[in-house]
Short mmCIF file of C-alpha atoms and ligand atoms in Angstrom, two decimals:
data_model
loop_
_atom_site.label_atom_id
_atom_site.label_comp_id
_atom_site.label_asym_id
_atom_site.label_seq_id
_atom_site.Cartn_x
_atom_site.Cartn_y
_atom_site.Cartn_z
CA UNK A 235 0.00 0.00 0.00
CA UNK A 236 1.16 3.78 -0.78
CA UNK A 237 1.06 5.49 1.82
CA UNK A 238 1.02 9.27 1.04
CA UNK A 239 1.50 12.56 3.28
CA UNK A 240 1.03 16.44 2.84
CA UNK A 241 3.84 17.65 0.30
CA UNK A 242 5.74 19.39 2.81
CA UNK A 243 5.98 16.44 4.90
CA UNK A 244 7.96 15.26 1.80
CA UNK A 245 5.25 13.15 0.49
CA UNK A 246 3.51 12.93 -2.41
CA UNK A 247 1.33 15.94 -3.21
CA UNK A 248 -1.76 16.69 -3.16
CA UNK A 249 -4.24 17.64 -6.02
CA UNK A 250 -3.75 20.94 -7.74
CA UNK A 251 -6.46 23.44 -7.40
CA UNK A 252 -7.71 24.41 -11.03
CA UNK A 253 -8.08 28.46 -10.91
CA UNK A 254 -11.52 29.10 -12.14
CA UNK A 255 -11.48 30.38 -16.33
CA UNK A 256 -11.93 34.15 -16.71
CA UNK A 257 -15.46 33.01 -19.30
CA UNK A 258 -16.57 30.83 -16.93
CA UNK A 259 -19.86 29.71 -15.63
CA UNK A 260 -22.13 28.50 -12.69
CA UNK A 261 -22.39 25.25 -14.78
CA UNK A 262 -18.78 24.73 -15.12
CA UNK A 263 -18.39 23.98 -11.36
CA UNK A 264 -20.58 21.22 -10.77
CA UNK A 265 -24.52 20.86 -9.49
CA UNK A 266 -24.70 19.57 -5.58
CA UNK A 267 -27.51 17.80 -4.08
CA UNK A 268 -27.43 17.27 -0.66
CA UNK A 269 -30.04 15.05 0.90
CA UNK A 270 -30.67 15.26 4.70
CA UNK A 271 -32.10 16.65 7.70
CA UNK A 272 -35.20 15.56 10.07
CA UNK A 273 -36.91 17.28 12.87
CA UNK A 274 -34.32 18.58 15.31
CA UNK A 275 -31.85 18.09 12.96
CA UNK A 276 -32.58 20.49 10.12
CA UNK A 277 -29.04 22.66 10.56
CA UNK A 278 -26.92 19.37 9.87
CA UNK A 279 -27.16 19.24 5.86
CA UNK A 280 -27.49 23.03 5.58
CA UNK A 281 -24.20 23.06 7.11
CA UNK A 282 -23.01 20.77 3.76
CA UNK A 283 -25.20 22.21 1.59
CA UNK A 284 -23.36 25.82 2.48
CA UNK A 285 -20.45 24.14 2.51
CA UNK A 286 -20.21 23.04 -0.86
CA UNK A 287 -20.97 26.55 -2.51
CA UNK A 288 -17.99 27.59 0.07
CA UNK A 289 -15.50 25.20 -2.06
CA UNK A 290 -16.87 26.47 -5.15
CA UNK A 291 -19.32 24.11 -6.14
CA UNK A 292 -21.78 26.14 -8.87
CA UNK A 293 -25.17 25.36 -7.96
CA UNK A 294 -26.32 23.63 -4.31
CA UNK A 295 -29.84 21.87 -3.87
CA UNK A 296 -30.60 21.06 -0.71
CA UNK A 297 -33.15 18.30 -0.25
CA UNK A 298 -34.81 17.72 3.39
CA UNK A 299 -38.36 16.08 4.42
CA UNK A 300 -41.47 18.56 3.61
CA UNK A 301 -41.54 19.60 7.14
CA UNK A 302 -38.54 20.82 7.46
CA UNK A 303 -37.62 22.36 3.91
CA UNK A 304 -38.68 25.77 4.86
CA UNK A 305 -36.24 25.99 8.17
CA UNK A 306 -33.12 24.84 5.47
CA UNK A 307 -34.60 27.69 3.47
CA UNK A 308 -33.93 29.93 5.81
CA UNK A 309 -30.05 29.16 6.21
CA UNK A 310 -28.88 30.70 3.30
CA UNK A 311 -30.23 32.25 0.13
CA UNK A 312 -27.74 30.78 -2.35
CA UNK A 313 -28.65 27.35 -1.60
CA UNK A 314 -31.85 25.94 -3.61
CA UNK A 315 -33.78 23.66 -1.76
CA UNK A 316 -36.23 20.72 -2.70
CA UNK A 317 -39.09 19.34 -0.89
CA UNK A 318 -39.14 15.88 -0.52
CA UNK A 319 -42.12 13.31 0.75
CA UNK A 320 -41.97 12.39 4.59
CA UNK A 321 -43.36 9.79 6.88
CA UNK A 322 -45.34 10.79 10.20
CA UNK A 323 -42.16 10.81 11.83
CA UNK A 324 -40.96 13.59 9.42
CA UNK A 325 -38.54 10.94 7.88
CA UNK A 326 -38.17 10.34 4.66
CA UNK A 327 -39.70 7.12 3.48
CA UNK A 328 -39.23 5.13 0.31
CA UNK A 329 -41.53 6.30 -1.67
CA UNK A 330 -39.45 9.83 -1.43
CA UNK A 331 -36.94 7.79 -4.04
CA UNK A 332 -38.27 8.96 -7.44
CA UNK A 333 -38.48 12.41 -6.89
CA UNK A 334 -34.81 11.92 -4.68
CA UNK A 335 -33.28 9.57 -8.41
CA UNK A 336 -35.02 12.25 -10.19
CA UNK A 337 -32.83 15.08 -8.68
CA UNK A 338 -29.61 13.33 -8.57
CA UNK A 339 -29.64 12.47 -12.15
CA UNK A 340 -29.69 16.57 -12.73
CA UNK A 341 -27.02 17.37 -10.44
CA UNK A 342 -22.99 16.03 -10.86
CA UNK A 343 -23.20 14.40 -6.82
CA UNK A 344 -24.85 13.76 -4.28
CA UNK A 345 -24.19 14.29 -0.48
CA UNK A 346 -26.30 11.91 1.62
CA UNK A 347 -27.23 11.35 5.85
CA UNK A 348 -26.49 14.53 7.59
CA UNK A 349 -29.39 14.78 9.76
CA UNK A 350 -31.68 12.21 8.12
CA UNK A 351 -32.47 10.33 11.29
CA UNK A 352 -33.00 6.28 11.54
CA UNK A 353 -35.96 4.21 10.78
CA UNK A 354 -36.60 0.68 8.98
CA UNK A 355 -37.58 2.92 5.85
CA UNK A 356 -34.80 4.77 5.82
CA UNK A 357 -32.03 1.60 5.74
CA UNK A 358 -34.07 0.48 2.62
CA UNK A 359 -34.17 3.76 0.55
CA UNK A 360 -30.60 4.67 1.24
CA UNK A 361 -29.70 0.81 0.56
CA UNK A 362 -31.54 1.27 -2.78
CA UNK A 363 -29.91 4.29 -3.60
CA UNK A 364 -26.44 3.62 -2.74
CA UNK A 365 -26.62 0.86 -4.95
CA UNK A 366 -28.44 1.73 -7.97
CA UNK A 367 -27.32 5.78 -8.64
CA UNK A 368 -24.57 5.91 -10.95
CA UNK A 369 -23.96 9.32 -9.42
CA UNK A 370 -21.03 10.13 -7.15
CA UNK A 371 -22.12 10.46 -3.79
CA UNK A 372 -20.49 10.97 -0.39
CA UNK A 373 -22.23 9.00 2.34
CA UNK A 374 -22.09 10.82 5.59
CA UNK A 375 -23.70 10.23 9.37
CA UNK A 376 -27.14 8.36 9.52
CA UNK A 377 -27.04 7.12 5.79
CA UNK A 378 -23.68 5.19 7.01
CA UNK A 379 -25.72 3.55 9.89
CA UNK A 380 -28.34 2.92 7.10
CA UNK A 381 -25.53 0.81 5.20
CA UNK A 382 -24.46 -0.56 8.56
CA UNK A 383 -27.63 -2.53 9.32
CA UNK A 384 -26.97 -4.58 5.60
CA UNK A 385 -25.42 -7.80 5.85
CA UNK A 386 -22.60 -6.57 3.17
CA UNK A 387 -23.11 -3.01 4.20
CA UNK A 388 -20.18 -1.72 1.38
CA UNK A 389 -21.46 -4.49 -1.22
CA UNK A 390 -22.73 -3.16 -4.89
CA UNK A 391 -22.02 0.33 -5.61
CA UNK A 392 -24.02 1.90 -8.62
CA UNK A 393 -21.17 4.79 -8.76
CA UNK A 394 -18.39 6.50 -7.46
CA UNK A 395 -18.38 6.56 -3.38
CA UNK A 396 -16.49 8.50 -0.48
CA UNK A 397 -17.71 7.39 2.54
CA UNK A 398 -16.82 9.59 5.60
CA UNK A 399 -17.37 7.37 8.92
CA UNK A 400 -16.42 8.71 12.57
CA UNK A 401 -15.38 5.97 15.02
CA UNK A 402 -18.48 5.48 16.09
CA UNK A 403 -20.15 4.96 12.68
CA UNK A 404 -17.39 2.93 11.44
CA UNK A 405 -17.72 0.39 14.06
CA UNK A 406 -20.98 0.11 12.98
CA UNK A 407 -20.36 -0.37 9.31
CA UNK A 408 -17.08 -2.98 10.37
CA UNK A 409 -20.13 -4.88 11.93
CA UNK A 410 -17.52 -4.95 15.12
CA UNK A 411 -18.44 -2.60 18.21
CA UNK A 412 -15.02 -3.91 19.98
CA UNK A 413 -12.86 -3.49 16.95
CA UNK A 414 -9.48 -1.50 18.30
CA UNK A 415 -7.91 1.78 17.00
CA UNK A 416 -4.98 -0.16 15.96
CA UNK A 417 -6.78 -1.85 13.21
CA UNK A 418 -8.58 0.74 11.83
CA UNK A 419 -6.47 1.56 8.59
CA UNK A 420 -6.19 -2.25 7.56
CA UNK A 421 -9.95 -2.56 8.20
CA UNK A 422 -10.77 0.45 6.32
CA UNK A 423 -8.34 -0.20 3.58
CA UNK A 424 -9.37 -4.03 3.11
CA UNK A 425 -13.52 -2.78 2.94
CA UNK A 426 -12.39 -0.26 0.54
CA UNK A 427 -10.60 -2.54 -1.77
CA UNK A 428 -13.38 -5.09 -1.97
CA UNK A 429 -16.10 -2.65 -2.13
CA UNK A 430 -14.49 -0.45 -4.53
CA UNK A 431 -15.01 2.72 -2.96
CA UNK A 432 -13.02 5.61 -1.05
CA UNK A 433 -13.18 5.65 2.97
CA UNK A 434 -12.42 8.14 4.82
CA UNK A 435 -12.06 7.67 8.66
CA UNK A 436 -12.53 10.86 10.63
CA UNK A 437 -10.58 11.94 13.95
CA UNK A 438 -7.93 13.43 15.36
CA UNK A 439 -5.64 12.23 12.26
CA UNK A 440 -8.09 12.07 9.24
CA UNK A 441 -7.47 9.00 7.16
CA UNK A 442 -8.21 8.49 3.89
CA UNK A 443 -7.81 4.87 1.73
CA UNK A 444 -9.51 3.46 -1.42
CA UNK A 445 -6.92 0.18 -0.40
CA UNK A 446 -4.01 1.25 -2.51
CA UNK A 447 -3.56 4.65 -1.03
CA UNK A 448 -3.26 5.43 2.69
CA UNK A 449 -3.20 9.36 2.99
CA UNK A 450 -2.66 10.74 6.29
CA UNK A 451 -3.84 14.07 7.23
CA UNK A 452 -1.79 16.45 9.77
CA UNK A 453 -4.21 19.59 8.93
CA UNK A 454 -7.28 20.28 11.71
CA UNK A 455 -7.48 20.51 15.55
CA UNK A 456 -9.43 19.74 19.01
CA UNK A 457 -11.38 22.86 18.41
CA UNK A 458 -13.18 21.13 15.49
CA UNK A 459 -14.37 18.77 17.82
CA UNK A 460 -17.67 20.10 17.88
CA UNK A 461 -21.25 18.86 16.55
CA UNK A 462 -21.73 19.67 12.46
CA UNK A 463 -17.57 19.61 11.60
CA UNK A 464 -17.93 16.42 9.64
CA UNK A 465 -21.22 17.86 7.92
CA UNK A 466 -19.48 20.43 6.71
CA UNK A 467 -16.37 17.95 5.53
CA UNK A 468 -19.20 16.21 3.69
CA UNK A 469 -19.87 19.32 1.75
CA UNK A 470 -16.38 19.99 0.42
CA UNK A 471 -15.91 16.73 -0.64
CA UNK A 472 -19.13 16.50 -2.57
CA UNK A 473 -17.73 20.07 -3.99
CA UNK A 474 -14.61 19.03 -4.89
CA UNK A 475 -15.98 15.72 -6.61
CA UNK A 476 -18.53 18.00 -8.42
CA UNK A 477 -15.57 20.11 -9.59
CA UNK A 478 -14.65 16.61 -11.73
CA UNK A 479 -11.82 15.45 -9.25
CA UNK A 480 -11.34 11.53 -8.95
CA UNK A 481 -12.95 10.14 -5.29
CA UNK A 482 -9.63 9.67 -3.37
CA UNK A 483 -7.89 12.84 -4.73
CA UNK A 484 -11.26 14.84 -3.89
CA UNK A 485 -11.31 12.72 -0.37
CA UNK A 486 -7.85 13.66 0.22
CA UNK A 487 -7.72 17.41 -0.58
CA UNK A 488 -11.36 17.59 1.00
CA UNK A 489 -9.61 16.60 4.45
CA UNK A 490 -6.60 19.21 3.94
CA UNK A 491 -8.67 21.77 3.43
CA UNK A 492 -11.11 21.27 6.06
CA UNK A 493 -9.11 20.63 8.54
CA UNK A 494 -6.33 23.72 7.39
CA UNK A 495 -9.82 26.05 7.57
CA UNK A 496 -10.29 24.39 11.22
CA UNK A 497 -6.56 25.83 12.30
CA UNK A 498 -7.27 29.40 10.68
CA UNK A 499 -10.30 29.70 12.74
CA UNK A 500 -8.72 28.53 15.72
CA UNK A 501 -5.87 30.49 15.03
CA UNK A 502 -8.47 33.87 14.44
CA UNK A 503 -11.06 33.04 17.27
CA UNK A 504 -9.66 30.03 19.20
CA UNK A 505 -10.43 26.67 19.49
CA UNK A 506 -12.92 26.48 23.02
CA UNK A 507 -15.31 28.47 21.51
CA UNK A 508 -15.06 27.26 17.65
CA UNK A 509 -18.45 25.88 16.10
CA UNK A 510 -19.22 24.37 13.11
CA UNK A 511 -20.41 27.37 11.07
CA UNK A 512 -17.15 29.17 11.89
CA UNK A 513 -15.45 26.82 9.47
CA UNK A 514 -17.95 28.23 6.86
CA UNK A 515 -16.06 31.40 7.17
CA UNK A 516 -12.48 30.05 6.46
CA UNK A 517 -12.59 27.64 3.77
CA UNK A 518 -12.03 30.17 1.27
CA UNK A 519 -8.62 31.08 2.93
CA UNK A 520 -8.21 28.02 3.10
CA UNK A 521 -9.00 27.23 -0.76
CA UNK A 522 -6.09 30.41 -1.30
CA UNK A 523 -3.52 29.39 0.62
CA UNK A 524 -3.39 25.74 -0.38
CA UNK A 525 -3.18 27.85 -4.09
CA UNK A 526 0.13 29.95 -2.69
CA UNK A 527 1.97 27.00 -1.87
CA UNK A 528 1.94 25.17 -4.76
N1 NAX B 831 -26.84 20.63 13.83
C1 NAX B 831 -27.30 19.41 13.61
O1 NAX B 831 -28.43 19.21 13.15
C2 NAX B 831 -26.41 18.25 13.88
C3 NAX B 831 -26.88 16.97 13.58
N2 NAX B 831 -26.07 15.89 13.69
C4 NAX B 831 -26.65 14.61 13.25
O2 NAX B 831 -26.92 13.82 14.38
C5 NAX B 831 -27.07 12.46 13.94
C6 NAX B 831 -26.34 11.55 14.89
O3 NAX B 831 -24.92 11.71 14.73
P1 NAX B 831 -23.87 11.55 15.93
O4 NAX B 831 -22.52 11.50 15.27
O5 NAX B 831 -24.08 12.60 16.96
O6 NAX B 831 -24.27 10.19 16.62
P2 NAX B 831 -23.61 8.77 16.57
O7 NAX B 831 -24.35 7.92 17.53
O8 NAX B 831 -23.45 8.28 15.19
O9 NAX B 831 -22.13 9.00 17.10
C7 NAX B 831 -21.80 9.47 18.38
C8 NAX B 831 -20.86 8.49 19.01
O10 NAX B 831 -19.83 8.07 18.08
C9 NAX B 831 -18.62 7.88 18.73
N3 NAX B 831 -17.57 8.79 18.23
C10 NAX B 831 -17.73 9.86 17.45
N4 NAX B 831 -16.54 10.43 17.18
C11 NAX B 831 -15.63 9.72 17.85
C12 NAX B 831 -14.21 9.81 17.97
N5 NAX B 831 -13.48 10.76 17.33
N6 NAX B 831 -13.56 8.89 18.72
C13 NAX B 831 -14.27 7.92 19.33
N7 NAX B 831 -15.60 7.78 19.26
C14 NAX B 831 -16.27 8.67 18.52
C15 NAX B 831 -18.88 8.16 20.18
O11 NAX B 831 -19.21 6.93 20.79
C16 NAX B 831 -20.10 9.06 20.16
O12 NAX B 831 -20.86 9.03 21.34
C17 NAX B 831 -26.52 12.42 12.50
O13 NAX B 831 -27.60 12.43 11.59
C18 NAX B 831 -25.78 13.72 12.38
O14 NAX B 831 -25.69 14.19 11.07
C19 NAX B 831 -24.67 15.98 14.10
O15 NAX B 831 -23.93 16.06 12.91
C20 NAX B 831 -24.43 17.19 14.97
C21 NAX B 831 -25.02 18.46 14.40
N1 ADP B 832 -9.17 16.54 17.81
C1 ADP B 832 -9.37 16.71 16.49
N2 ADP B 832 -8.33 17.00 15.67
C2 ADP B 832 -8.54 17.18 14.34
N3 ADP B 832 -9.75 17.08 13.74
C3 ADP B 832 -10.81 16.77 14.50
C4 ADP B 832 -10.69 16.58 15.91
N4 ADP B 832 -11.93 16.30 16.40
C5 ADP B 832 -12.77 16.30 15.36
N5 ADP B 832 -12.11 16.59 14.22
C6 ADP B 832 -12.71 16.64 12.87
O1 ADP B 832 -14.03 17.20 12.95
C7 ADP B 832 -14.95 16.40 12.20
C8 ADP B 832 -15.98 15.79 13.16
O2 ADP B 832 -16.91 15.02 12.43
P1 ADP B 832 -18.07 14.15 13.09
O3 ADP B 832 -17.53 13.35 14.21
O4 ADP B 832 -18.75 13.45 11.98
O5 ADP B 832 -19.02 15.26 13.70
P2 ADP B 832 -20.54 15.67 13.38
O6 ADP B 832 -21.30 14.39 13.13
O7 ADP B 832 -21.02 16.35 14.61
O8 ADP B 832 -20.53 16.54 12.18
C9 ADP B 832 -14.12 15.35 11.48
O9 ADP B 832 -13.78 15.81 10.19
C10 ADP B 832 -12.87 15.22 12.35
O10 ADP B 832 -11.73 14.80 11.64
#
């Protein structure tokens, strides 16, 4: 396995950012949808679906239960939004799938589970759509628990995949509560190769493997250990795979960059105090000096 580190760690490098073309448009940066959000949890995918415009993705849709489309509305005016069928849990239920398919064959990728809750109905739609969209998508929170409660959880992916597990959620999708931190990587690295897909295994030191490549990350701090950081990593990788980057290099540089815009905002407003949203405000900076060093 290759394993691969920041460039100045005398690594191999990361992707290049692509400057954006002087007669460019909206349509040249890739078309987002990000599915999520439930009662109570309605701030979770607008914090991806803000996200992604913040790493340059062109257009953002934001898809959420009926109920709760008008809060994600109210998050930010750049972000479209679509209202989706829900159960009378405010869930979404399988028969949300067509107009969800529908979407996602209009948009470049999809961003899937912040915020979406758990329920029987739920395992089976994101089960069906993990499998059958050709689509990229990056599988965050409660759709990973969905996968988790299938007998192959990784098995049969209809497209590109970056799945972005914490600890907690990749326990779940390992099918072993008691599995230790030791064996993470080869775990991770051996589902990915089978499966054919990208993980990426979030914590203190971010890693990323598709079961060739092991990238490390070094970027990111305590301070972004706070609820809604990995909804907003979901967003920038969904950007940065809209943007036409390959899954690991879009997993990789997705981690850099989030975690480099967690240590400007801690190094601007400190860490104790640091929320999710103040990442929002430093990705661009990030974006530019990732640019300078090249
Ligand atoms: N503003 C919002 O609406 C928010 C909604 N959220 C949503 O809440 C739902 C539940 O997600 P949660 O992640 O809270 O719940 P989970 O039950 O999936 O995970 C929480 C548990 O995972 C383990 N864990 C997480 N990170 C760990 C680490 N670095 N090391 C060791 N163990 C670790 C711990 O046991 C922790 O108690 C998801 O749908 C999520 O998207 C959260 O993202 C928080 C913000
Ligand atoms: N101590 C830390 N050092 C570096 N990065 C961290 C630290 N704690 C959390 N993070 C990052 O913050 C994000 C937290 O994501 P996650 O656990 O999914 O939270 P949530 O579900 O609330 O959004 C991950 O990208 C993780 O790598």
């Amino acid at each position: 396995m290759e394993r691969t580190h920041r460039k100045e760690e005398g690594g191999v490098a990361l992707p290049r950012l692509q400057q954006r073309k002087t007669n460019s448009h909206k349509g040249d940066y890739g078309r987002v949808l990000a599915v999520g959000g439930s009662p109570g949890m309605s701030g979770s995918i607008s914090l991806t679906g803000v996200a992604s415009l913040r790493c340059g993705a062109g257009l953002t849709t934001i898809a959420s239960p009926k109920s709760v489309q008008p809060l994600v509305a109210q998050v930010e005016p750049s972000c479209m939004t679509l209202a989706l069928p829900e159960d009378r849990h405010g869930l979404l239920p399988m028969h949300s799938r067509d107009a969800i398919t529908k979407a996602a064959k209009n948009s470049d990728v999809v961003a899937i589970g912040p915020g979406l809750g758990r329920s029987h109905g739920l395992d089976l739609l994101i089960q069906d759509l993990y499998c059958d969209l050709s689509t990229p998508m990056v599988v965050d929170a409660d759709a990973l628990n969905a996968l988790g409660s299938r007998e192959n959880p990784l098995a049969g992916p209809g497209g590109p995949r970056v799945l972005t597990p914490h600890p907690g959620e990749f326990r779940r999708l390992a099918h072993d509560r008691e599995l230790p931190k030791g064996r993470w990587t080869d775990v991770a690295a051996d589902m990915a190769k089978r499966n054919g897909v990208v993980l990426v295994l979030k914590g203190h030191r971010t890693t990323v493997t598709d079961g060739e490549r092991v990238y490390s990350n070094e970027t990111g701090n305590p301070g972004m250990a706070t609820a809604g950081a990995g909804d907003v990593l979901t967003g920038v990788i969904a950007a940065l795979l809209g943007q036409g980057i390959p899954a690991f290099e879009a997993a990789q540089l997705g981690v850099y960059l989030h975690g480099l815009a967690g240590d400007l905002a801690a190094k601007a407003i400190g860490s104790d105090g640091l929320i999710a949203s103040d990442l929002l405000d430093y990705l661009e900076s990030a974006f530019q000096q990732h640019r300078r060093r090249r």
